[in-house]
């Protein structure tokens, strides 16, 4: 059985698959094609419409028979919301989906981070890759309920007009979306408008008119850095400066979101915001982002980012020293789509420091269990780093590489002669503490960390694919 983390995926066998989400939740499903949009009302499965071709809802169980889906369907997204609409998800236990095979075997289980303000979660998706089907863990949430989900899946939703006296959407219309790649916390996401910038053009800002930027940064004509760095200073964090490559990536992503009217870390063209950062020529060690719709000014954007603890942690994270900010209007509605990127640039010293911190935290867990510490091993480190870089370069997430090599194969190829090999991988976590905690919260990963026979370890991490940073922990004994 696979214990999935947000962004993780696993292959699925043929036949009818069962998805169960026990607890005080309503389960529903959305059937889409490669464009990520529905064809009509028949693509929604919920308690008032419990069946569609290939999909059937029975209480807390959803069955999916992929070959029987409607023609052109390539994805089924599992959605959960509170059974009692007056109870926010944040007051309920985090929902867990368990996936079983036709013969009753448990194939996978996924529990997302506990929601905060969100009222609906995209919990997981079944998707076609070539002729096979796979399961991806999501954990994405919406603060504006099923209406926000419907919009992003291509359904026109009519909103109430603002009451006399002011446009309520200016301050209260923001949507937040939880990242699929970060266990333990959500991240807000935003929309914006700024001219496109060429990668490598030097630190610059985006926008039209305003106050100068923070000393040491590029110009900030739209005044983004003022409220951003004021909030960071209040939290005791150093200021960030704008980087042209991050700004270019933010502009690109915000523009695509605005063009499609979709708020997501991965746009309908299949490119994630992290991939845009890498394509812009920015190699990062750690990264965070906000994707938000609703705020009209930089001050409103910062106020929104400070409104929840997870989002505030991202904005004020002292590890981040560089930023890229953009906002682009939807040409149809005028709604602003903001993208803010916060990053620590890659350096060999930073990579080594991060790996050493992962090892130290791992050894702390072993010490608590009365086990001897693991020693860093150069060959295991080389194999682990190569696997993280390979997952990013070839856009996959698995212990088995596309050509079929396994952890012990990679260790041997790097020169390791140890007889016992184990591997943990993860994607989306932003820090050593976060990734080690995620592994310790998963029984299978925890068993590797606490295996008495292991004596040596290597750590690898690389960023820039669909889920952000990809981590590899390779053990030897």
CSV table of C-alpha atoms in Angstrom, one decimal:
chain,number,residue,atom,x,y,z
A,1,UNK,CA,0.0,0.0,0.0
A,2,UNK,CA,1.2,3.5,-0.8
A,3,UNK,CA,1.0,6.3,1.8
A,4,UNK,CA,0.8,9.3,-0.4
A,5,UNK,CA,1.9,12.9,0.3
A,6,UNK,CA,0.5,15.9,-1.5
A,7,UNK,CA,1.6,15.7,-5.1
A,8,UNK,CA,2.6,12.1,-4.9
A,9,UNK,CA,1.2,9.5,-7.3
A,10,UNK,CA,0.9,5.8,-7.7
A,11,UNK,CA,0.0,3.4,-10.6
A,12,UNK,CA,-3.4,1.7,-10.5
A,13,UNK,CA,-4.5,-1.7,-11.7
A,14,UNK,CA,-7.3,-2.3,-14.2
A,15,UNK,CA,-10.9,-2.9,-13.1
A,16,UNK,CA,-13.3,-1.1,-10.8
A,17,UNK,CA,-11.6,1.1,-8.2
A,18,UNK,CA,-13.2,2.1,-4.9
A,19,UNK,CA,-12.5,5.4,-3.2
A,20,UNK,CA,-13.8,5.7,0.4
A,21,UNK,CA,-13.8,8.9,2.6
A,22,UNK,CA,-15.3,8.0,6.0
A,23,UNK,CA,-16.5,10.7,8.3
A,24,UNK,CA,-18.8,13.8,8.3
A,25,UNK,CA,-18.2,14.6,4.7
A,26,UNK,CA,-20.0,14.7,1.4
A,27,UNK,CA,-18.2,13.0,-1.4
A,28,UNK,CA,-18.5,14.1,-5.1
A,29,UNK,CA,-16.6,13.7,-8.3
A,30,UNK,CA,-15.9,15.7,-11.5
A,31,UNK,CA,-15.1,14.0,-14.8
A,32,UNK,CA,-12.9,16.0,-17.2
A,33,UNK,CA,-10.9,15.7,-20.4
A,34,UNK,CA,-7.3,16.7,-21.1
A,35,UNK,CA,-8.3,20.4,-21.1
A,36,UNK,CA,-9.4,20.1,-17.4
A,37,UNK,CA,-12.9,21.2,-18.1
A,38,UNK,CA,-16.3,19.4,-18.0
A,39,UNK,CA,-18.5,18.8,-21.0
A,40,UNK,CA,-21.8,19.4,-19.1
A,41,UNK,CA,-23.9,18.7,-16.0
A,42,UNK,CA,-23.5,15.0,-16.6
A,43,UNK,CA,-19.8,15.2,-15.6
A,44,UNK,CA,-20.7,16.0,-12.0
A,45,UNK,CA,-21.4,13.1,-9.6
A,46,UNK,CA,-22.9,14.0,-6.1
A,47,UNK,CA,-25.6,13.0,-3.8
A,48,UNK,CA,-28.4,14.4,-6.0
A,49,UNK,CA,-26.8,12.9,-9.2
A,50,UNK,CA,-25.0,9.7,-7.9
A,51,UNK,CA,-24.0,8.2,-11.3
A,52,UNK,CA,-22.3,9.1,-14.5
A,53,UNK,CA,-20.7,6.7,-17.1
A,54,UNK,CA,-18.1,4.8,-15.3
A,55,UNK,CA,-18.6,6.6,-11.9
A,56,UNK,CA,-21.1,5.8,-9.1
A,57,UNK,CA,-21.5,7.2,-5.6
A,58,UNK,CA,-22.7,5.0,-2.7
A,59,UNK,CA,-22.7,7.0,0.5
A,60,UNK,CA,-19.0,7.6,1.4
A,61,UNK,CA,-17.8,5.3,-1.4
A,62,UNK,CA,-17.1,6.3,-5.0
A,63,UNK,CA,-16.5,3.6,-7.6
A,64,UNK,CA,-14.7,4.3,-10.8
A,65,UNK,CA,-14.4,2.0,-13.8
A,66,UNK,CA,-12.0,3.9,-16.1
A,67,UNK,CA,-12.8,2.0,-19.4
A,68,UNK,CA,-16.5,2.9,-19.0
A,69,UNK,CA,-15.9,6.7,-18.6
A,70,UNK,CA,-17.5,8.9,-21.3
A,71,UNK,CA,-15.5,9.3,-24.5
A,72,UNK,CA,-12.7,11.7,-24.1
A,73,UNK,CA,-12.6,11.6,-20.3
A,74,UNK,CA,-9.1,11.4,-18.9
A,75,UNK,CA,-9.5,12.5,-15.3
A,76,UNK,CA,-11.8,12.0,-12.3
A,77,UNK,CA,-11.3,14.4,-9.5
A,78,UNK,CA,-12.5,13.4,-6.0
A,79,UNK,CA,-14.1,16.3,-4.0
A,80,UNK,CA,-15.1,16.5,-0.4
A,81,UNK,CA,-17.1,19.0,1.6
A,82,UNK,CA,-18.7,19.1,5.1
A,83,UNK,CA,-21.9,17.1,5.3
A,84,UNK,CA,-23.2,19.9,7.5
A,85,UNK,CA,-22.7,23.0,5.4
A,86,UNK,CA,-22.7,25.2,8.6
A,87,UNK,CA,-19.5,23.5,9.8
A,88,UNK,CA,-16.2,24.6,8.2
A,89,UNK,CA,-13.7,21.9,7.3
A,90,UNK,CA,-11.2,23.4,9.7
A,91,UNK,CA,-13.4,22.2,12.6
A,92,UNK,CA,-13.5,18.6,11.3
A,93,UNK,CA,-10.8,15.9,11.2
A,94,UNK,CA,-8.7,15.9,8.0
A,95,UNK,CA,-10.5,13.6,5.5
A,96,UNK,CA,-8.7,10.4,4.5
A,97,UNK,CA,-9.3,8.7,1.2
A,98,UNK,CA,-8.6,5.0,1.0
A,99,UNK,CA,-8.3,3.4,-2.5
A,100,UNK,CA,-9.0,-0.3,-3.0
A,101,UNK,CA,-8.5,-2.6,-5.9
A,102,UNK,CA,-11.2,-4.9,-7.5
A,103,UNK,CA,-10.0,-7.8,-5.3
A,104,UNK,CA,-10.3,-5.7,-2.1
A,105,UNK,CA,-6.6,-5.0,-1.6
A,106,UNK,CA,-5.8,-1.5,-0.3
A,107,UNK,CA,-3.8,0.3,-2.9
A,108,UNK,CA,-3.2,3.7,-1.4
A,109,UNK,CA,-4.2,6.1,1.3
A,110,UNK,CA,-3.9,9.8,1.6
A,111,UNK,CA,-4.7,12.3,4.3
A,112,UNK,CA,-4.1,16.0,3.4
A,113,UNK,CA,-3.0,18.7,5.9
A,114,UNK,CA,-5.9,19.8,8.0
A,115,UNK,CA,-7.9,22.6,6.2
A,116,UNK,CA,-8.0,26.1,7.5
A,117,UNK,CA,-10.6,28.5,5.9
A,118,UNK,CA,-11.3,26.2,3.0
A,119,UNK,CA,-14.9,24.9,2.6
A,120,UNK,CA,-14.2,22.3,-0.2
A,121,UNK,CA,-11.2,20.1,-0.9
A,122,UNK,CA,-10.0,18.5,-4.1
A,123,UNK,CA,-8.7,15.4,-2.4
A,124,UNK,CA,-7.3,13.3,-5.2
A,125,UNK,CA,-7.5,12.6,-8.9
A,126,UNK,CA,-7.5,9.6,-11.1
A,127,UNK,CA,-5.8,10.4,-14.4
A,128,UNK,CA,-4.8,8.7,-17.5
A,129,UNK,CA,-1.1,8.5,-18.5
A,130,UNK,CA,-0.8,6.9,-21.9
A,131,UNK,CA,-2.9,3.7,-21.7
A,132,UNK,CA,-2.5,3.3,-17.9
A,133,UNK,CA,-4.2,5.1,-15.0
A,134,UNK,CA,-2.6,6.6,-12.0
A,135,UNK,CA,-3.7,8.2,-8.7
A,136,UNK,CA,-2.4,11.6,-7.6
A,137,UNK,CA,-2.8,13.1,-4.1
A,138,UNK,CA,-4.0,16.7,-4.2
A,139,UNK,CA,-5.3,18.3,-1.0
A,140,UNK,CA,-6.2,21.5,-2.8
A,141,UNK,CA,-8.9,23.6,-1.0
A,142,UNK,CA,-11.3,26.4,-1.9
A,143,UNK,CA,-12.5,29.1,0.4
A,144,UNK,CA,-15.5,29.9,-1.7
A,145,UNK,CA,-17.0,26.5,-1.8
A,146,UNK,CA,-18.3,24.5,-4.8
A,147,UNK,CA,-18.8,27.7,-6.8
A,148,UNK,CA,-15.0,28.2,-6.9
A,149,UNK,CA,-14.5,24.6,-7.9
A,150,UNK,CA,-17.1,24.8,-10.6
A,151,UNK,CA,-15.5,27.9,-12.1
A,152,UNK,CA,-12.1,26.3,-12.3
A,153,UNK,CA,-13.6,23.3,-14.0
A,154,UNK,CA,-15.2,25.4,-16.8
A,155,UNK,CA,-18.7,26.0,-15.3
A,156,UNK,CA,-20.1,29.5,-15.5
A,157,UNK,CA,-21.1,30.7,-12.1
A,158,UNK,CA,-23.3,33.8,-11.5
A,159,UNK,CA,-22.3,35.9,-8.5
A,160,UNK,CA,-24.5,38.3,-6.6
A,161,UNK,CA,-23.7,41.9,-7.4
A,162,UNK,CA,-22.1,44.0,-4.7
A,163,UNK,CA,-24.4,45.9,-2.4
A,164,UNK,CA,-24.7,49.7,-2.8
A,165,UNK,CA,-21.9,51.6,-1.2
A,166,UNK,CA,-18.9,49.7,-2.4
A,167,UNK,CA,-17.5,46.7,-4.3
A,168,UNK,CA,-17.4,44.0,-1.7
A,169,UNK,CA,-15.1,41.9,-3.9
A,170,UNK,CA,-12.3,44.4,-3.4
A,171,UNK,CA,-11.7,43.3,0.1
A,172,UNK,CA,-13.8,40.1,0.6
A,173,UNK,CA,-13.7,38.3,-2.7
A,174,UNK,CA,-10.3,36.6,-2.4
A,175,UNK,CA,-10.1,32.9,-3.2
A,176,UNK,CA,-7.4,30.8,-1.6
A,177,UNK,CA,-6.1,27.5,-2.8
A,178,UNK,CA,-4.0,25.0,-0.9
A,179,UNK,CA,-0.8,23.7,-2.6
A,180,UNK,CA,-0.7,20.0,-3.6
A,181,UNK,CA,2.9,20.0,-2.8
A,182,UNK,CA,3.1,21.0,0.8
A,183,UNK,CA,2.1,18.7,3.6
A,184,UNK,CA,1.3,20.5,6.8
A,185,UNK,CA,0.3,23.9,5.6
A,186,UNK,CA,-1.6,25.7,2.8
A,187,UNK,CA,-0.5,28.5,0.6
A,188,UNK,CA,-2.5,31.3,-0.7
A,189,UNK,CA,-2.4,32.1,-4.4
A,190,UNK,CA,-2.9,35.4,-6.3
A,191,UNK,CA,-3.6,37.2,-9.6
A,192,UNK,CA,-1.8,40.4,-11.0
A,193,UNK,CA,-0.8,42.8,-13.9
A,194,UNK,CA,2.6,43.8,-15.1
A,195,UNK,CA,4.7,44.0,-18.3
A,196,UNK,CA,6.6,40.8,-19.2
A,197,UNK,CA,10.2,40.8,-18.2
A,198,UNK,CA,13.2,39.1,-19.8
A,199,UNK,CA,15.1,36.6,-17.7
A,200,UNK,CA,18.4,37.9,-16.6
A,201,UNK,CA,17.5,41.6,-17.0
A,202,UNK,CA,18.5,42.4,-13.4
A,203,UNK,CA,16.4,43.0,-10.3
A,204,UNK,CA,13.3,44.9,-11.3
A,205,UNK,CA,9.8,45.4,-10.1
A,206,UNK,CA,6.4,45.3,-11.7
A,207,UNK,CA,3.5,47.7,-11.9
A,208,UNK,CA,2.8,51.3,-12.5
A,209,UNK,CA,3.9,54.1,-10.2
A,210,UNK,CA,4.5,54.1,-6.5
A,211,UNK,CA,7.2,54.3,-3.9
A,212,UNK,CA,10.8,53.3,-4.3
A,213,UNK,CA,11.8,49.8,-3.3
A,214,UNK,CA,13.7,48.6,-0.3
A,215,UNK,CA,17.4,49.6,-0.3
A,216,UNK,CA,19.4,46.9,-2.2
A,217,UNK,CA,16.5,45.8,-4.4
A,218,UNK,CA,15.5,46.8,-7.9
A,219,UNK,CA,13.0,49.6,-8.5
A,220,UNK,CA,9.5,48.9,-7.2
A,221,UNK,CA,7.2,51.4,-9.0
A,222,UNK,CA,4.0,49.7,-7.8
A,223,UNK,CA,5.0,49.7,-4.2
A,224,UNK,CA,4.9,45.9,-3.6
A,225,UNK,CA,7.9,45.8,-1.4
A,226,UNK,CA,6.7,48.4,1.1
A,227,UNK,CA,3.8,46.4,2.6
A,228,UNK,CA,5.6,43.1,2.1
A,229,UNK,CA,8.7,44.1,3.9
A,230,UNK,CA,6.8,45.9,6.6
A,231,UNK,CA,4.9,42.7,7.4
A,232,UNK,CA,8.2,40.7,7.4
A,233,UNK,CA,9.8,43.3,9.7
A,234,UNK,CA,6.9,43.0,12.1
A,235,UNK,CA,7.6,39.2,12.2
A,236,UNK,CA,11.3,39.8,12.8
A,237,UNK,CA,12.2,38.6,9.3
A,238,UNK,CA,14.7,40.3,6.9
A,239,UNK,CA,13.5,42.1,3.8
A,240,UNK,CA,13.2,40.5,0.4
A,241,UNK,CA,14.3,42.0,-2.8
A,242,UNK,CA,12.9,41.5,-6.3
A,243,UNK,CA,14.6,39.2,-8.7
A,244,UNK,CA,13.9,39.6,-12.5
A,245,UNK,CA,13.8,35.9,-13.1
A,246,UNK,CA,11.2,35.3,-10.4
A,247,UNK,CA,9.2,38.2,-11.6
A,248,UNK,CA,9.2,36.8,-15.1
A,249,UNK,CA,8.0,33.5,-13.9
A,250,UNK,CA,5.3,35.1,-11.7
A,251,UNK,CA,4.2,37.3,-14.7
A,252,UNK,CA,4.0,34.3,-17.0
A,253,UNK,CA,2.0,32.2,-14.5
A,254,UNK,CA,-0.4,35.0,-13.6
A,255,UNK,CA,-0.9,35.7,-17.3
A,256,UNK,CA,-1.9,32.1,-18.0
A,257,UNK,CA,-4.2,32.0,-15.0
A,258,UNK,CA,-5.9,35.2,-16.1
A,259,UNK,CA,-6.2,34.1,-19.7
A,260,UNK,CA,-8.0,30.9,-18.6
A,261,UNK,CA,-9.8,32.3,-15.6
A,262,UNK,CA,-8.3,29.5,-13.5
A,263,UNK,CA,-6.6,29.8,-10.1
A,264,UNK,CA,-4.1,26.9,-9.8
A,265,UNK,CA,-0.5,26.1,-9.2
A,266,UNK,CA,-0.6,24.1,-12.4
A,267,UNK,CA,-2.2,25.9,-15.4
A,268,UNK,CA,-4.4,24.2,-18.0
A,269,UNK,CA,-1.3,23.9,-20.3
A,270,UNK,CA,0.1,21.4,-17.8
A,271,UNK,CA,3.0,23.7,-16.6
A,272,UNK,CA,3.4,24.3,-12.9
A,273,UNK,CA,4.5,27.5,-11.4
A,274,UNK,CA,7.7,25.8,-10.2
A,275,UNK,CA,8.5,24.7,-13.7
A,276,UNK,CA,8.1,28.3,-14.9
A,277,UNK,CA,10.6,29.4,-12.2
A,278,UNK,CA,13.2,26.9,-13.5
A,279,UNK,CA,12.5,27.9,-17.2
A,280,UNK,CA,13.1,31.5,-16.3
A,281,UNK,CA,16.7,30.5,-15.3
A,282,UNK,CA,16.2,30.7,-11.5
A,283,UNK,CA,17.6,27.6,-9.6
A,284,UNK,CA,16.2,27.6,-6.0
A,285,UNK,CA,17.0,25.9,-2.8
A,286,UNK,CA,13.6,26.6,-1.2
A,287,UNK,CA,10.5,28.3,-2.6
A,288,UNK,CA,7.0,29.4,-1.5
A,289,UNK,CA,4.2,31.0,-3.4
A,290,UNK,CA,0.9,32.8,-3.1
A,291,UNK,CA,-1.7,32.6,-5.8
A,292,UNK,CA,-4.7,34.8,-4.9
A,293,UNK,CA,-7.7,36.4,-6.6
A,294,UNK,CA,-9.7,39.3,-5.2
A,295,UNK,CA,-7.3,41.9,-3.8
A,296,UNK,CA,-7.0,45.1,-5.9
A,297,UNK,CA,-3.9,46.7,-4.4
A,298,UNK,CA,-0.6,45.5,-2.9
A,299,UNK,CA,-1.8,46.5,0.6
A,300,UNK,CA,-4.9,44.4,0.2
A,301,UNK,CA,-2.9,41.5,-1.2
A,302,UNK,CA,-0.5,41.6,1.8
A,303,UNK,CA,-3.5,41.9,4.2
A,304,UNK,CA,-5.0,38.8,2.6
A,305,UNK,CA,-1.7,36.9,2.9
A,306,UNK,CA,-1.6,37.7,6.6
A,307,UNK,CA,-5.2,36.5,7.2
A,308,UNK,CA,-4.3,32.8,7.9
A,309,UNK,CA,-1.4,31.3,9.8
A,310,UNK,CA,-0.1,29.1,7.0
A,311,UNK,CA,-0.2,31.9,4.4
A,312,UNK,CA,1.4,34.3,6.9
A,313,UNK,CA,4.2,31.8,7.5
A,314,UNK,CA,5.0,31.8,3.8
A,315,UNK,CA,5.0,35.6,3.5
A,316,UNK,CA,7.2,36.1,6.6
A,317,UNK,CA,9.5,33.1,6.3
A,318,UNK,CA,13.0,34.3,7.2
A,319,UNK,CA,14.6,31.8,4.8
A,320,UNK,CA,13.3,33.7,1.8
A,321,UNK,CA,15.5,36.6,0.5
A,322,UNK,CA,14.2,37.1,-3.0
A,323,UNK,CA,10.8,37.5,-4.6
A,324,UNK,CA,8.9,37.9,-7.8
A,325,UNK,CA,5.5,39.6,-7.9
A,326,UNK,CA,3.0,40.1,-10.7
A,327,UNK,CA,-0.8,40.7,-11.2
A,328,UNK,CA,-2.7,40.3,-14.4
A,329,UNK,CA,-6.4,41.1,-15.0
A,330,UNK,CA,-8.8,38.6,-16.5
A,331,UNK,CA,-9.7,40.2,-19.9
A,332,UNK,CA,-13.3,39.1,-19.5
A,333,UNK,CA,-14.1,40.0,-15.9
A,334,UNK,CA,-11.3,42.4,-14.8
A,335,UNK,CA,-10.6,40.2,-11.8
A,336,UNK,CA,-6.9,40.3,-10.8
A,337,UNK,CA,-4.8,37.2,-10.7
A,338,UNK,CA,-1.8,37.5,-8.5
A,339,UNK,CA,1.3,35.4,-8.4
A,340,UNK,CA,3.9,36.0,-5.7
A,341,UNK,CA,7.1,33.9,-5.5
A,342,UNK,CA,9.4,33.8,-2.5
A,343,UNK,CA,12.7,31.9,-2.8
A,344,UNK,CA,16.2,31.1,-1.5
A,345,UNK,CA,18.6,30.8,-4.5
A,346,UNK,CA,20.5,27.6,-5.0
A,347,UNK,CA,24.1,27.4,-3.9
A,348,UNK,CA,26.4,24.3,-3.3
A,349,UNK,CA,26.9,25.5,0.2
A,350,UNK,CA,23.2,25.9,0.8
A,351,UNK,CA,22.6,22.4,-0.6
A,352,UNK,CA,25.2,20.9,1.7
A,353,UNK,CA,23.8,22.8,4.7
A,354,UNK,CA,20.3,21.6,4.0
A,355,UNK,CA,21.3,18.0,3.6
A,356,UNK,CA,23.2,18.1,6.9
A,357,UNK,CA,20.2,19.5,8.6
A,358,UNK,CA,18.0,16.7,7.2
A,359,UNK,CA,20.6,14.2,8.5
A,360,UNK,CA,20.7,15.9,11.9
A,361,UNK,CA,16.9,15.8,12.3
A,362,UNK,CA,16.8,12.2,11.1
A,363,UNK,CA,19.4,11.3,13.8
A,364,UNK,CA,17.4,13.1,16.4
A,365,UNK,CA,14.4,10.8,15.6
A,366,UNK,CA,16.7,7.7,15.8
A,367,UNK,CA,18.2,8.9,19.1
A,368,UNK,CA,14.6,9.2,20.5
A,369,UNK,CA,14.1,5.5,19.6
A,370,UNK,CA,17.4,4.5,21.2
A,371,UNK,CA,19.2,3.9,17.8
A,372,UNK,CA,22.7,4.8,16.7
A,373,UNK,CA,23.1,7.8,14.4
A,374,UNK,CA,23.5,7.5,10.7
A,375,UNK,CA,26.8,8.7,9.0
A,376,UNK,CA,26.8,10.7,5.8
A,377,UNK,CA,28.1,8.6,2.9
A,378,UNK,CA,29.4,10.2,-0.3
A,379,UNK,CA,28.2,7.5,-2.6
A,380,UNK,CA,24.7,7.5,-1.1
A,381,UNK,CA,24.6,11.2,-1.3
A,382,UNK,CA,25.6,11.2,-5.0
A,383,UNK,CA,22.8,8.6,-5.8
A,384,UNK,CA,20.2,10.5,-3.8
A,385,UNK,CA,21.0,13.8,-5.4
A,386,UNK,CA,21.0,12.3,-8.9
A,387,UNK,CA,17.5,10.8,-8.2
A,388,UNK,CA,16.0,14.1,-7.0
A,389,UNK,CA,17.5,15.9,-10.0
A,390,UNK,CA,16.2,13.1,-12.4
A,391,UNK,CA,12.7,13.3,-11.0
A,392,UNK,CA,12.7,17.1,-11.6
A,393,UNK,CA,14.3,16.8,-15.1
A,394,UNK,CA,12.0,14.0,-16.3
A,395,UNK,CA,8.9,15.1,-14.4
A,396,UNK,CA,8.1,11.9,-12.5
A,397,UNK,CA,7.8,11.0,-8.8
A,398,UNK,CA,8.6,7.4,-7.9
A,399,UNK,CA,11.2,5.0,-6.5
A,400,UNK,CA,11.4,3.3,-9.9
A,401,UNK,CA,12.8,5.4,-12.7
A,402,UNK,CA,11.2,5.5,-16.1
A,403,UNK,CA,13.6,2.9,-17.4
A,404,UNK,CA,13.1,0.6,-14.3
A,405,UNK,CA,16.1,1.3,-12.1
A,406,UNK,CA,15.6,0.9,-8.4
A,407,UNK,CA,17.2,2.6,-5.4
A,408,UNK,CA,19.8,-0.3,-5.0
A,409,UNK,CA,20.7,0.0,-8.7
A,410,UNK,CA,21.3,3.8,-8.3
A,411,UNK,CA,23.4,3.2,-5.2
A,412,UNK,CA,25.5,0.6,-6.9
A,413,UNK,CA,26.0,2.8,-9.9
A,414,UNK,CA,27.3,5.6,-7.6
A,415,UNK,CA,29.9,3.2,-6.2
A,416,UNK,CA,28.1,2.1,-3.0
A,417,UNK,CA,28.9,-1.5,-1.9
A,418,UNK,CA,26.5,-1.7,1.1
A,419,UNK,CA,24.4,-4.8,1.2
A,420,UNK,CA,21.1,-3.2,2.5
A,421,UNK,CA,19.5,-0.2,0.8
A,422,UNK,CA,16.4,1.8,1.6
A,423,UNK,CA,14.9,5.0,0.2
A,424,UNK,CA,12.4,7.6,1.2
A,425,UNK,CA,11.2,10.3,-1.3
A,426,UNK,CA,9.0,13.3,-0.9
A,427,UNK,CA,7.9,16.3,-2.9
A,428,UNK,CA,6.7,19.8,-2.1
A,429,UNK,CA,8.1,20.3,1.4
A,430,UNK,CA,9.9,23.5,1.9
A,431,UNK,CA,12.3,22.7,4.7
A,432,UNK,CA,14.3,19.9,6.4
A,433,UNK,CA,12.0,20.0,9.4
A,434,UNK,CA,8.9,19.7,7.2
A,435,UNK,CA,10.2,16.8,5.1
A,436,UNK,CA,11.5,14.8,8.1
A,437,UNK,CA,8.2,15.3,10.0
A,438,UNK,CA,6.3,14.2,6.9
A,439,UNK,CA,8.3,11.0,6.7
A,440,UNK,CA,8.0,10.3,10.4
A,441,UNK,CA,4.2,10.7,10.0
A,442,UNK,CA,4.1,8.0,7.4
A,443,UNK,CA,4.5,4.4,8.7
A,444,UNK,CA,6.6,3.1,5.8
A,445,UNK,CA,8.9,6.1,5.7
A,446,UNK,CA,9.2,6.0,9.5
A,447,UNK,CA,10.3,2.4,9.4
A,448,UNK,CA,13.2,3.3,7.1
A,449,UNK,CA,14.3,6.1,9.3
A,450,UNK,CA,14.2,3.9,12.4
A,451,UNK,CA,15.6,0.7,10.9
A,452,UNK,CA,18.4,-0.6,13.2
A,453,UNK,CA,20.3,-2.2,10.3
A,454,UNK,CA,21.0,1.1,8.5
A,455,UNK,CA,24.3,2.8,9.4
A,456,UNK,CA,24.8,5.4,6.6
A,457,UNK,CA,22.7,7.9,4.7
A,458,UNK,CA,22.7,10.3,1.7
A,459,UNK,CA,20.4,13.2,1.1
A,460,UNK,CA,19.4,14.8,-2.3
A,461,UNK,CA,17.0,17.6,-3.2
A,462,UNK,CA,16.2,19.5,-6.3
A,463,UNK,CA,13.5,22.0,-7.3
A,464,UNK,CA,11.6,23.0,-10.4
A,465,UNK,CA,9.1,20.3,-11.4
A,466,UNK,CA,5.3,20.1,-10.8
A,467,UNK,CA,5.4,19.8,-7.0
A,468,UNK,CA,8.3,22.1,-6.1
A,469,UNK,CA,11.2,20.6,-4.3
A,470,UNK,CA,11.8,16.8,-4.6
A,471,UNK,CA,13.7,15.1,-1.7
A,472,UNK,CA,15.5,11.8,-1.6
A,473,UNK,CA,16.7,10.1,1.5
A,474,UNK,CA,18.9,7.0,0.7
A,475,UNK,CA,19.9,4.6,3.5
A,476,UNK,CA,22.6,1.9,3.5
A,477,UNK,CA,23.7,-0.8,5.9
